[in-house]
Short mmCIF file of C-alpha atoms in Angstrom, two decimals:
data_model
loop_
_atom_site.label_atom_id
_atom_site.label_comp_id
_atom_site.label_asym_id
_atom_site.label_seq_id
_atom_site.Cartn_x
_atom_site.Cartn_y
_atom_site.Cartn_z
CA UNK A 1 129.20 43.17 -27.60
CA UNK A 2 131.31 41.03 -25.09
CA UNK A 3 128.43 40.27 -22.76
CA UNK A 4 126.19 39.40 -26.17
CA UNK A 5 128.88 37.40 -27.73
CA UNK A 6 129.33 35.65 -24.13
CA UNK A 7 125.46 34.73 -24.24
CA UNK A 8 125.47 33.34 -27.90
CA UNK A 9 128.53 31.41 -26.67
CA UNK A 10 126.39 29.78 -23.78
CA UNK A 11 123.27 29.05 -25.97
CA UNK A 12 125.23 27.41 -28.35
CA UNK A 13 127.29 25.25 -26.35
CA UNK A 14 124.16 23.57 -24.60
CA UNK A 15 120.88 21.81 -25.78
CA UNK A 16 119.63 22.02 -22.01
CA UNK A 17 116.55 24.27 -21.75
CA UNK A 18 116.96 25.06 -18.09
CA UNK A 19 120.63 25.95 -19.21
CA UNK A 20 119.60 28.16 -21.94
CA UNK A 21 117.08 29.94 -19.69
CA UNK A 22 119.52 30.58 -17.13
CA UNK A 23 121.62 32.00 -19.70
CA UNK A 24 119.26 34.50 -21.10
CA UNK A 25 118.03 35.49 -17.41
CA UNK A 26 121.44 36.42 -16.64
CA UNK A 27 121.58 38.74 -19.90
CA UNK A 28 118.31 40.26 -19.05
CA UNK A 29 119.64 41.31 -15.64
CA UNK A 30 122.90 42.50 -16.41
CA UNK A 31 122.78 43.73 -19.98
CA UNK A 32 121.90 47.60 -20.11
CA UNK A 33 118.04 48.11 -21.51
CA UNK A 34 119.03 49.11 -24.79
CA UNK A 35 121.08 46.04 -25.38
CA UNK A 36 117.99 44.23 -23.56
CA UNK A 37 115.56 45.28 -26.47
CA UNK A 38 117.71 44.39 -29.26
CA UNK A 39 118.74 41.22 -28.08
CA UNK A 40 114.95 40.14 -27.88
CA UNK A 41 114.59 41.49 -31.31
CA UNK A 42 117.45 39.62 -32.44
CA UNK A 43 116.05 36.46 -31.19
CA UNK A 44 112.48 37.10 -32.60
CA UNK A 45 113.33 37.58 -36.03
CA UNK A 46 113.29 41.61 -35.97
CA UNK A 47 116.92 42.11 -37.45
CA UNK A 48 117.99 45.20 -38.63
CA UNK A 49 117.94 45.54 -42.62
CA UNK A 50 120.93 43.92 -44.13
CA UNK A 51 123.19 47.00 -45.26
CA UNK A 52 125.50 45.07 -47.68
CA UNK A 53 125.59 42.07 -49.91
CA UNK A 54 126.85 38.51 -49.29
CA UNK A 55 128.79 38.72 -52.21
CA UNK A 56 130.41 41.61 -51.24
CA UNK A 57 131.22 40.04 -47.95
CA UNK A 58 132.87 37.28 -49.39
CA UNK A 59 135.05 39.25 -51.68
CA UNK A 60 136.27 41.45 -49.08
CA UNK A 61 136.97 38.85 -46.64
CA UNK A 62 139.00 37.03 -49.30
CA UNK A 63 140.63 40.09 -50.08
CA UNK A 64 141.71 40.41 -46.21
CA UNK A 65 142.29 37.02 -45.50
CA UNK A 66 144.71 36.67 -48.58
CA UNK A 67 142.90 33.61 -49.64
CA UNK A 68 141.51 32.94 -53.34
CA UNK A 69 137.80 33.48 -53.51
CA UNK A 70 137.01 30.09 -54.60
CA UNK A 71 138.70 28.68 -51.48
CA UNK A 72 136.59 30.86 -49.26
CA UNK A 73 133.31 29.62 -51.28
CA UNK A 74 134.70 25.90 -50.83
CA UNK A 75 135.24 26.63 -46.89
CA UNK A 76 132.00 28.43 -46.67
CA UNK A 77 130.32 25.00 -48.08
CA UNK A 78 131.99 22.87 -45.61
CA UNK A 79 131.34 25.02 -42.80
CA UNK A 80 127.70 26.52 -43.73
CA UNK A 81 127.64 29.31 -42.10
CA UNK A 82 128.99 32.55 -43.95
CA UNK A 83 129.62 34.49 -40.76
CA UNK A 84 131.42 31.79 -39.25
CA UNK A 85 133.51 31.21 -42.32
CA UNK A 86 134.59 34.89 -42.30
CA UNK A 87 135.38 34.85 -38.56
CA UNK A 88 137.61 31.82 -39.07
CA UNK A 89 139.59 32.71 -42.23
CA UNK A 90 140.32 36.29 -41.35
CA UNK A 91 144.14 36.97 -39.82
CA UNK A 92 144.24 37.71 -36.07
CA UNK A 93 142.95 41.28 -35.35
CA UNK A 94 145.33 44.15 -34.63
CA UNK A 95 143.09 46.65 -32.56
CA UNK A 96 140.52 46.10 -29.82
CA UNK A 97 136.94 47.81 -30.28
CA UNK A 98 134.88 47.69 -27.10
CA UNK A 99 131.11 48.79 -28.16
CA UNK A 100 127.97 47.77 -26.97
CA UNK A 101 125.62 45.62 -29.16
CA UNK A 102 123.04 48.43 -29.72
CA UNK A 103 126.20 50.48 -30.33
CA UNK A 104 127.48 48.17 -33.02
CA UNK A 105 123.98 48.36 -34.48
CA UNK A 106 123.64 52.03 -34.38
CA UNK A 107 127.10 52.26 -36.34
CA UNK A 108 125.70 49.50 -38.97
CA UNK A 109 122.72 51.92 -39.65
CA UNK A 110 124.76 54.78 -39.94
CA UNK A 111 126.78 53.55 -42.75
CA UNK A 112 123.70 51.49 -44.61
CA UNK A 113 123.27 54.90 -47.08
CA UNK A 114 127.25 55.07 -47.77
CA UNK A 115 128.78 54.27 -51.04
CA UNK A 116 130.13 50.76 -51.63
CA UNK A 117 134.21 51.95 -51.08
CA UNK A 118 132.88 53.67 -47.85
CA UNK A 119 131.50 50.25 -46.74
CA UNK A 120 134.26 48.41 -47.65
CA UNK A 121 136.68 50.51 -45.74
CA UNK A 122 134.41 50.29 -42.46
CA UNK A 123 133.92 46.55 -42.71
CA UNK A 124 138.04 46.09 -43.06
CA UNK A 125 138.48 48.31 -40.35
CA UNK A 126 135.91 46.58 -37.97
CA UNK A 127 137.29 42.87 -38.96
CA UNK A 128 140.69 44.27 -37.96
CA UNK A 129 139.76 45.55 -34.61
CA UNK A 130 137.60 42.44 -33.20
CA UNK A 131 138.61 39.28 -32.83
CA UNK A 132 137.23 35.47 -31.59
CA UNK A 133 133.57 35.40 -30.73
CA UNK A 134 132.81 39.40 -31.31
CA UNK A 135 134.06 39.34 -34.64
CA UNK A 136 131.85 36.32 -35.48
CA UNK A 137 128.62 38.05 -33.53
CA UNK A 138 129.44 40.99 -35.61
CA UNK A 139 129.30 39.11 -38.88
CA UNK A 140 126.14 37.43 -37.86
CA UNK A 141 124.84 41.33 -37.34
CA UNK A 142 125.93 42.25 -40.64
CA UNK A 143 124.53 39.05 -42.61
CA UNK A 144 121.25 39.12 -40.38
CA UNK A 145 121.04 35.33 -39.49
CA UNK A 146 120.56 34.61 -35.76
CA UNK A 147 119.79 31.09 -35.86
CA UNK A 148 120.96 30.22 -31.89
CA UNK A 149 118.15 27.54 -30.85
CA UNK A 150 116.19 29.80 -29.04
CA UNK A 151 112.55 29.70 -29.27
CA UNK A 152 109.98 32.35 -28.39
CA UNK A 153 108.71 30.23 -25.60
CA UNK A 154 112.18 29.98 -23.85
CA UNK A 155 112.56 33.82 -23.93
CA UNK A 156 109.19 34.10 -22.36
CA UNK A 157 110.22 32.00 -19.35
CA UNK A 158 113.28 33.58 -18.93
CA UNK A 159 111.83 37.19 -18.97
CA UNK A 160 108.79 35.94 -16.90
CA UNK A 161 111.60 34.82 -14.47
CA UNK A 162 113.46 38.07 -14.50
CA UNK A 163 110.56 40.29 -14.44
CA UNK A 164 108.45 38.29 -12.16
CA UNK A 165 105.26 38.67 -14.45
CA UNK A 166 103.07 35.85 -15.54
CA UNK A 167 104.33 34.01 -18.82
CA UNK A 168 101.04 34.63 -20.35
CA UNK A 169 101.32 38.46 -19.99
CA UNK A 170 105.14 38.17 -21.41
CA UNK A 171 104.20 36.16 -24.48
CA UNK A 172 101.35 38.83 -25.19
CA UNK A 173 103.65 42.00 -24.70
CA UNK A 174 105.86 40.08 -27.37
CA UNK A 175 103.14 39.86 -29.78
CA UNK A 176 102.69 42.52 -32.81
CA UNK A 177 104.63 44.81 -34.57
CA UNK A 178 106.93 46.44 -32.00
CA UNK A 179 110.06 47.49 -33.30
CA UNK A 180 113.47 48.11 -31.30
CA UNK A 181 114.07 51.41 -33.12
CA UNK A 182 110.70 52.80 -31.60
CA UNK A 183 110.21 51.35 -28.26
CA UNK A 184 112.07 50.48 -25.30
CA UNK A 185 112.76 47.88 -23.03
CA UNK A 186 110.86 49.87 -20.56
CA UNK A 187 107.61 50.37 -22.48
CA UNK A 188 107.64 46.97 -24.19
CA UNK A 189 108.58 44.48 -20.92
CA UNK A 190 108.16 46.52 -17.68
CA UNK A 191 105.49 49.17 -17.96
CA UNK A 192 102.37 48.41 -16.31
CA UNK A 193 100.00 49.26 -19.45
CA UNK A 194 100.66 47.35 -22.25
CA UNK A 195 100.03 50.63 -24.38
CA UNK A 196 97.83 51.60 -27.13
CA UNK A 197 98.73 49.20 -30.07
CA UNK A 198 95.33 48.52 -31.51
CA UNK A 199 97.00 45.93 -33.81
CA UNK A 200 98.56 43.71 -31.04
CA UNK A 201 97.52 39.98 -31.59
CA UNK A 202 97.28 37.52 -28.90
CA UNK A 203 99.72 34.29 -28.59
CA UNK A 204 98.20 31.35 -30.49
CA UNK A 205 96.92 28.48 -28.62
CA UNK A 206 98.32 25.52 -30.33
CA UNK A 207 97.26 21.72 -30.28
CA UNK A 208 99.20 18.77 -29.80
CA UNK A 209 99.22 15.59 -31.93
CA UNK A 210 96.95 12.80 -30.44
CA UNK A 211 98.80 10.11 -28.91
CA UNK A 212 97.95 6.46 -28.00
CA UNK A 213 94.51 5.84 -28.15
CA UNK A 214 91.71 8.55 -28.89
CA UNK A 215 89.60 6.93 -25.83
CA UNK A 216 92.53 7.72 -23.42
CA UNK A 217 91.06 11.28 -23.71
CA UNK A 218 88.32 10.25 -21.06
CA UNK A 219 84.33 10.94 -21.50
CA UNK A 220 83.45 12.12 -25.19
CA UNK A 221 80.94 14.30 -23.57
CA UNK A 222 83.81 16.47 -22.11
CA UNK A 223 84.94 17.38 -25.66
CA UNK A 224 84.02 18.95 -28.62
CA UNK A 225 85.07 18.50 -32.06
CA UNK A 226 85.38 20.26 -35.48
CA UNK A 227 87.17 19.84 -38.62
CA UNK A 228 90.89 20.44 -38.84
CA UNK A 229 91.35 22.80 -42.08
CA UNK A 230 93.98 23.01 -44.43
CA UNK A 231 94.56 26.97 -44.59
CA UNK A 232 96.59 29.60 -42.88
CA UNK A 233 95.87 29.81 -39.05
CA UNK A 234 95.16 33.65 -38.35
CA UNK A 235 93.39 36.20 -36.17
CA UNK A 236 91.46 39.00 -37.47
CA UNK A 237 91.62 41.97 -35.06
CA UNK A 238 88.33 44.72 -35.14
CA UNK A 239 89.82 47.93 -33.10
CA UNK A 240 89.54 51.43 -33.64
CA UNK A 241 87.66 51.54 -36.59
CA UNK A 242 89.95 49.17 -38.98
CA UNK A 243 91.03 45.80 -38.89
CA UNK A 244 94.05 43.82 -38.51
CA UNK A 245 95.32 40.12 -39.68
CA UNK A 246 98.02 38.51 -38.37
CA UNK A 247 99.48 34.88 -39.00
CA UNK A 248 100.63 32.33 -36.59
CA UNK A 249 104.18 33.09 -37.64
CA UNK A 250 103.17 36.72 -36.15
CA UNK A 251 103.34 38.36 -39.70
CA UNK A 252 100.98 41.22 -40.28
CA UNK A 253 99.19 40.13 -43.54
CA UNK A 254 96.09 42.70 -43.61
CA UNK A 255 97.28 43.93 -47.20
CA UNK A 256 96.90 40.32 -48.25
CA UNK A 257 93.44 39.88 -47.85
CA UNK A 258 91.49 43.33 -47.93
CA UNK A 259 88.27 41.34 -48.14
CA UNK A 260 88.25 41.27 -44.38
CA UNK A 261 88.06 44.94 -44.39
CA UNK A 262 84.14 44.50 -44.47
CA UNK A 263 84.21 43.07 -41.23
CA UNK A 264 84.85 46.61 -39.53
CA UNK A 265 81.28 47.39 -40.40
CA UNK A 266 79.83 44.32 -39.62
CA UNK A 267 81.67 43.31 -36.01
CA UNK A 268 81.60 45.43 -33.13
CA UNK A 269 84.67 47.18 -32.12
CA UNK A 270 86.99 45.33 -29.88
CA UNK A 271 86.59 41.93 -31.30
CA UNK A 272 89.27 39.34 -32.00
CA UNK A 273 88.59 36.00 -33.92
CA UNK A 274 90.88 32.99 -34.04
CA UNK A 275 90.38 30.90 -37.27
CA UNK A 276 91.45 29.29 -40.55
CA UNK A 277 91.71 31.64 -43.58
CA UNK A 278 90.86 29.37 -46.23
CA UNK A 279 90.34 30.33 -50.09
CA UNK A 280 86.56 29.77 -50.50
CA UNK A 281 84.09 29.73 -53.28
CA UNK A 282 80.74 28.00 -53.76
CA UNK A 283 80.39 27.58 -49.98
CA UNK A 284 83.33 25.13 -49.80
CA UNK A 285 87.23 25.15 -49.61
CA UNK A 286 89.56 25.30 -52.47
CA UNK A 287 92.81 23.75 -52.76
CA UNK A 288 95.11 25.32 -50.50
CA UNK A 289 97.76 25.85 -53.38
CA UNK A 290 95.14 28.73 -54.90
CA UNK A 291 95.49 30.21 -51.44
CA UNK A 292 99.38 30.13 -51.56
CA UNK A 293 99.04 32.55 -54.75
CA UNK A 294 98.17 35.28 -52.14
CA UNK A 295 101.16 34.33 -49.59
CA UNK A 296 104.54 36.67 -49.82
CA UNK A 297 102.69 39.24 -51.83
CA UNK A 298 102.16 42.88 -50.51
CA UNK A 299 99.37 43.82 -52.72
CA UNK A 300 97.14 41.18 -54.38
CA UNK A 301 95.67 42.08 -57.92
CA UNK A 302 92.24 41.60 -59.20
CA UNK A 303 92.85 38.49 -61.15
CA UNK A 304 93.90 36.77 -58.14
CA UNK A 305 91.16 37.95 -55.59
CA UNK A 306 88.90 36.75 -58.28
CA UNK A 307 90.65 33.39 -58.54
CA UNK A 308 91.06 32.96 -54.80
CA UNK A 309 88.74 34.70 -52.77
CA UNK A 310 89.10 34.04 -49.04
CA UNK A 311 86.94 33.71 -46.08
CA UNK A 312 87.77 33.12 -41.97
CA UNK A 313 86.70 29.92 -40.81
CA UNK A 314 86.08 31.24 -37.42
CA UNK A 315 86.33 28.55 -34.25
CA UNK A 316 87.21 31.19 -31.33
CA UNK A 317 86.55 34.32 -29.81
CA UNK A 318 89.38 35.86 -27.89
CA UNK A 319 88.07 39.56 -27.35
CA UNK A 320 84.44 40.76 -27.43
CA UNK A 321 83.45 44.62 -26.82
CA UNK A 322 87.31 45.28 -25.84
CA UNK A 323 87.84 42.65 -23.20
CA UNK A 324 90.01 39.84 -22.92
CA UNK A 325 88.07 36.70 -22.64
CA UNK A 326 90.50 33.74 -23.09
CA UNK A 327 90.12 32.86 -19.72
CA UNK A 328 86.53 31.81 -19.78
CA UNK A 329 85.59 27.98 -20.77
CA UNK A 330 85.94 27.08 -24.43
CA UNK A 331 82.17 26.38 -24.00
CA UNK A 332 81.47 29.73 -23.20
CA UNK A 333 83.64 31.50 -25.87
CA UNK A 334 81.96 29.29 -28.57
CA UNK A 335 78.46 29.93 -27.54
CA UNK A 336 79.51 33.91 -27.65
CA UNK A 337 81.00 33.06 -31.21
CA UNK A 338 78.00 31.54 -32.23
CA UNK A 339 75.71 34.49 -31.61
CA UNK A 340 78.19 36.92 -33.36
CA UNK A 341 78.12 34.80 -36.21
CA UNK A 342 74.44 34.23 -36.19
CA UNK A 343 72.49 36.20 -39.24
CA UNK A 344 75.63 37.19 -40.65
CA UNK A 345 75.60 37.94 -44.35
CA UNK A 346 76.66 35.36 -46.46
CA UNK A 347 78.39 38.16 -48.58
CA UNK A 348 80.60 38.53 -45.37
CA UNK A 349 84.11 36.88 -45.40
CA UNK A 350 83.23 35.01 -42.31
CA UNK A 351 81.78 31.52 -41.34
CA UNK A 352 81.57 29.69 -38.53
CA UNK A 353 83.39 26.42 -38.25
CA UNK A 354 81.06 23.63 -37.96
CA UNK A 355 80.76 21.50 -34.75
CA UNK A 356 80.63 18.23 -35.12
CA UNK A 357 78.08 15.66 -33.39
CA UNK A 358 79.42 12.50 -31.63
CA UNK A 359 78.45 10.67 -28.77
CA UNK A 360 81.29 7.71 -28.60
CA UNK A 361 84.67 8.07 -29.91
CA UNK A 362 84.37 5.10 -32.31
CA UNK A 363 81.68 7.95 -33.99
CA UNK A 364 84.26 10.38 -33.92
CA UNK A 365 86.71 7.83 -35.65
CA UNK A 366 84.23 7.38 -38.50
CA UNK A 367 84.19 11.16 -39.08
CA UNK A 368 88.02 11.43 -38.89
CA UNK A 369 88.03 8.75 -41.69
CA UNK A 370 86.05 10.76 -44.39
CA UNK A 371 87.88 13.99 -43.23
CA UNK A 372 89.37 14.52 -46.73
CA UNK A 373 85.75 14.26 -48.69
CA UNK A 374 85.14 17.44 -46.42
CA UNK A 375 88.39 18.86 -47.60
CA UNK A 376 89.91 18.67 -44.52
CA UNK A 377 93.16 16.96 -42.76
CA UNK A 378 91.69 15.30 -40.11
CA UNK A 379 89.84 16.56 -36.76
CA UNK A 380 90.30 19.26 -33.75
CA UNK A 381 89.43 18.06 -30.35
CA UNK A 382 88.74 20.64 -27.46
CA UNK A 383 87.74 20.39 -24.03
CA UNK A 384 84.93 22.19 -23.52
CA UNK A 385 86.25 23.98 -20.16
CA UNK A 386 89.41 24.76 -21.53
CA UNK A 387 90.29 28.66 -21.31
CA UNK A 388 92.35 29.68 -24.41
CA UNK A 389 96.11 29.11 -23.69
CA UNK A 390 99.58 30.18 -24.71
CA UNK A 391 101.46 27.96 -26.89
CA UNK A 392 101.86 24.21 -27.52
CA UNK A 393 100.54 22.82 -24.28
CA UNK A 394 99.03 19.10 -23.70
CA UNK A 395 95.93 18.26 -22.06
CA UNK A 396 93.28 20.70 -23.77
CA UNK A 397 93.36 20.93 -27.44
CA UNK A 398 94.45 18.13 -29.48
CA UNK A 399 94.71 17.68 -33.07
CA UNK A 400 93.55 13.87 -34.76
CA UNK A 401 95.23 14.23 -38.28
CA UNK A 402 94.32 11.57 -41.00
CA UNK A 403 97.19 9.27 -41.75
CA UNK A 404 99.33 10.97 -44.78
CA UNK A 405 99.12 9.94 -48.22
CA UNK A 406 102.85 7.64 -49.19
CA UNK A 407 104.55 6.99 -52.56
CA UNK A 408 107.54 5.31 -52.79
CA UNK A 409 110.03 7.18 -54.98
CA UNK A 410 113.60 7.00 -56.58
CA UNK A 411 116.39 9.33 -55.32
CA UNK A 412 117.80 11.18 -58.05
CA UNK A 413 119.82 14.51 -56.68
CA UNK A 414 121.30 15.11 -53.24
CA UNK A 415 122.03 18.50 -52.05
CA UNK A 416 124.22 19.32 -48.86
CA UNK A 417 122.15 21.00 -46.02
CA UNK A 418 122.97 24.29 -44.27
CA UNK A 419 124.44 24.94 -40.85
CA UNK A 420 125.16 22.07 -38.87
CA UNK A 421 123.91 20.02 -41.58
CA UNK A 422 126.63 21.53 -44.40
CA UNK A 423 128.38 18.22 -44.13
CA UNK A 424 125.72 16.14 -44.94
CA UNK A 425 123.78 15.57 -48.11
CA UNK A 426 120.03 16.30 -46.75
CA UNK A 427 118.27 17.74 -49.53
CA UNK A 428 117.08 15.11 -52.02
CA UNK A 429 114.90 15.13 -55.26
CA UNK A 430 112.93 12.23 -56.24
CA UNK A 431 111.00 10.78 -59.04
CA UNK A 432 108.63 7.88 -60.33
CA UNK A 433 108.26 6.13 -63.25
CA UNK A 434 106.80 7.18 -66.42
CA UNK A 435 107.40 4.08 -68.78
CA UNK A 436 111.10 3.51 -68.70
CA UNK A 437 111.90 7.19 -67.60
CA UNK A 438 112.13 8.73 -64.04
CA UNK A 439 109.99 12.05 -63.80
CA UNK A 440 111.10 14.45 -60.83
CA UNK A 441 107.86 15.17 -58.80
CA UNK A 442 109.09 16.39 -55.20
CA UNK A 443 111.88 17.54 -52.94
CA UNK A 444 112.27 16.07 -49.12
CA UNK A 445 114.96 17.02 -46.83
CA UNK A 446 113.24 15.77 -43.32
CA UNK A 447 112.26 12.36 -42.02
CA UNK A 448 115.63 10.22 -41.58
CA UNK A 449 117.64 9.69 -38.49
CA UNK A 450 121.10 11.12 -38.02
CA UNK A 451 122.75 7.87 -38.41
CA UNK A 452 120.66 7.32 -41.74
CA UNK A 453 121.86 11.07 -43.13
CA UNK A 454 125.39 9.81 -42.44
CA UNK A 455 124.88 6.45 -44.23
CA UNK A 456 123.29 8.06 -47.47
CA UNK A 457 126.02 11.12 -47.15
CA UNK A 458 128.55 8.60 -47.61
CA UNK A 459 126.73 6.89 -50.62
CA UNK A 460 126.31 10.01 -52.50
CA UNK A 461 129.81 10.86 -52.37
CA UNK A 462 130.56 7.48 -53.57
CA UNK A 463 127.74 7.40 -56.38
CA UNK A 464 127.82 10.77 -58.11
CA UNK A 465 127.12 10.97 -62.02
CA UNK A 466 127.18 14.30 -62.62
CA UNK A 467 127.53 18.10 -60.62
CA UNK A 468 125.30 21.24 -61.06
CA UNK A 469 126.51 23.75 -58.90
CA UNK A 470 125.75 22.15 -55.16
CA UNK A 471 123.59 19.87 -56.76
CA UNK A 472 124.71 15.92 -57.56
CA UNK A 473 123.17 13.71 -59.82
CA UNK A 474 123.33 10.14 -58.25
CA UNK A 475 122.45 6.80 -59.17
CA UNK A 476 118.78 5.90 -59.45
CA UNK A 477 119.55 3.00 -56.75
CA UNK A 478 117.71 3.93 -53.23
CA UNK A 479 113.90 4.18 -52.87
CA UNK A 480 111.91 6.09 -50.17
CA UNK A 481 108.64 6.17 -48.71
CA UNK A 482 107.47 9.77 -49.56
CA UNK A 483 104.90 10.78 -47.21
CA UNK A 484 102.83 14.21 -47.44
CA UNK A 485 99.26 15.64 -46.70
CA UNK A 486 97.88 16.46 -49.93
CA UNK A 487 98.45 16.79 -53.82
CA UNK A 488 97.26 18.93 -56.36
CA UNK A 489 97.59 19.96 -60.03
CA UNK A 490 100.76 22.11 -60.69
CA UNK A 491 101.94 23.69 -64.03
CA UNK A 492 105.29 24.55 -62.66
CA UNK A 493 106.33 21.08 -62.37
CA UNK A 494 107.27 18.76 -65.09
CA UNK A 495 105.36 15.97 -63.46
CA UNK A 496 102.20 18.07 -63.27
CA UNK A 497 101.50 17.55 -59.61
CA UNK A 498 102.96 19.08 -56.29
CA UNK A 499 102.72 17.85 -52.81
CA UNK A 500 101.71 19.43 -49.40
CA UNK A 501 104.34 18.85 -46.88
CA UNK A 502 106.48 16.16 -48.37
CA UNK A 503 108.77 14.26 -46.08
CA UNK A 504 110.83 11.01 -46.14
CA UNK A 505 108.60 8.26 -44.06
CA UNK A 506 111.21 5.48 -44.56
CA UNK A 507 114.33 4.39 -46.34
CA UNK A 508 112.88 1.24 -48.34
CA UNK A 509 116.21 -0.53 -48.57
CA UNK A 510 114.06 -3.58 -48.89
CA UNK A 511 112.84 -2.40 -52.43
CA UNK A 512 114.69 -1.91 -56.01
CA UNK A 513 113.85 1.28 -58.24
CA UNK A 514 111.81 -0.83 -60.35
CA UNK A 515 109.51 -1.22 -57.52
CA UNK A 516 108.99 2.42 -57.05
CA UNK A 517 105.85 3.83 -58.00
CA UNK A 518 104.44 5.37 -61.56
CA UNK A 519 103.21 8.88 -62.36
CA UNK A 520 100.07 7.12 -62.84
CA UNK A 521 99.91 6.18 -59.49
CA UNK A 522 100.36 9.76 -58.51
CA UNK A 523 97.55 10.86 -60.72
CA UNK A 524 95.15 8.43 -59.48
CA UNK A 525 95.62 9.77 -56.15
CA UNK A 526 95.31 13.46 -57.57
CA UNK A 527 92.13 12.35 -58.96
CA UNK A 528 91.00 10.72 -55.49
CA UNK A 529 92.38 13.65 -53.27
CA UNK A 530 93.37 16.48 -55.28
#
């Protein structure tokens, strides 16, 4: 555990990419294999199931520290991290237990089925035998939260440096539904053969937003374009007589989209398609909020299947007849995809993403301007000779999104953030006018600079009207320009509308609350773009 705790400390103390990679490489070289595989799992979201509630942890920590529970709760609100709060308030340890990371995880799993009193006794004994960073890291294991600023890309670079394998191969090995309880470091990372996991997806290739003038990309004839759809990016895998559906966030979502089972009969084995999952009806996309009704469900009832049927709008072919073809040019992969999709039945949940025709950048710009009328967010622009890469790299794929929609709104509620932002008010509720009343319609927590968050935090503390738990009602004084990607009807919100990806574009210090927009303005946007 001391080695893993030191790694957490090293990662937390720097924002430098190279230093983080060096710390990871050192750990992967020195730690035993059984600890390395758990480190990979923890940093990639594959955490052991939480064995007890945070309520129990807070009560037991208050008991051992001799603090009233309300004081521990207030300390937690200031610190912003429960594991760190508990580590800080507990008295000095009397003992010293030295176990490895994998041994601690095994010990925690062993008491998962115990009753509450046995768990309490175990936790109190552990807290009394660990100190400093070791105690903090064990609390992290118990609470299941490991936000240490390590991206998948950083892990891939560190593992490539240690194993001398290509980064693309390492990224592929880390994909899929592997579990540290069922595999090993040798099988996952070191083995020459990737194994027989038929469900394993490929790492997604991501695009950067266009920077500067579009003409800076060079000759238009070197590029192709298609609509940028507002759906769920996904891979549909046809292997071994069955199918798998993966989201870009590496979540296996097959059960949420049973329609894709019909592709097993229509497509050859060894086919992997990349595309956008869209709610679809009458040969047109449906609003994203209908697709959202299927997200987060393990099973989808017939009513939702009927209300929000889906298709895969395919725009790339990654595997053909069991062979990885990602290194071929986009043009070649596209021709193969077109051939695959030709003459497929309209009854299948599969469509070929339209390739847009343009011979100048000005023509492409005109197409972008009408993207919303096609239910799209903008354009995807891809180099015809580009292979299918890994992660987000500049140069080959670009997204040229429409400028966001905006509305001026009044801030009426504020709430403190979490973790490093626990001392700042960063989560706000905004309202627009309906007659003489302010009607809440959106929440946002991003878009301001650190200095602006500090300024608004100081103002909130001085201008609180009422408190509702962690939420403060504030004087309706400040106007913010709220940017968002889309708008749709909502029966869940008092305003009757919901926004897609709302964020604060600007703090409009030049405007008074009376200058903010109205609910009627929002509904005009809904009628135009909803």
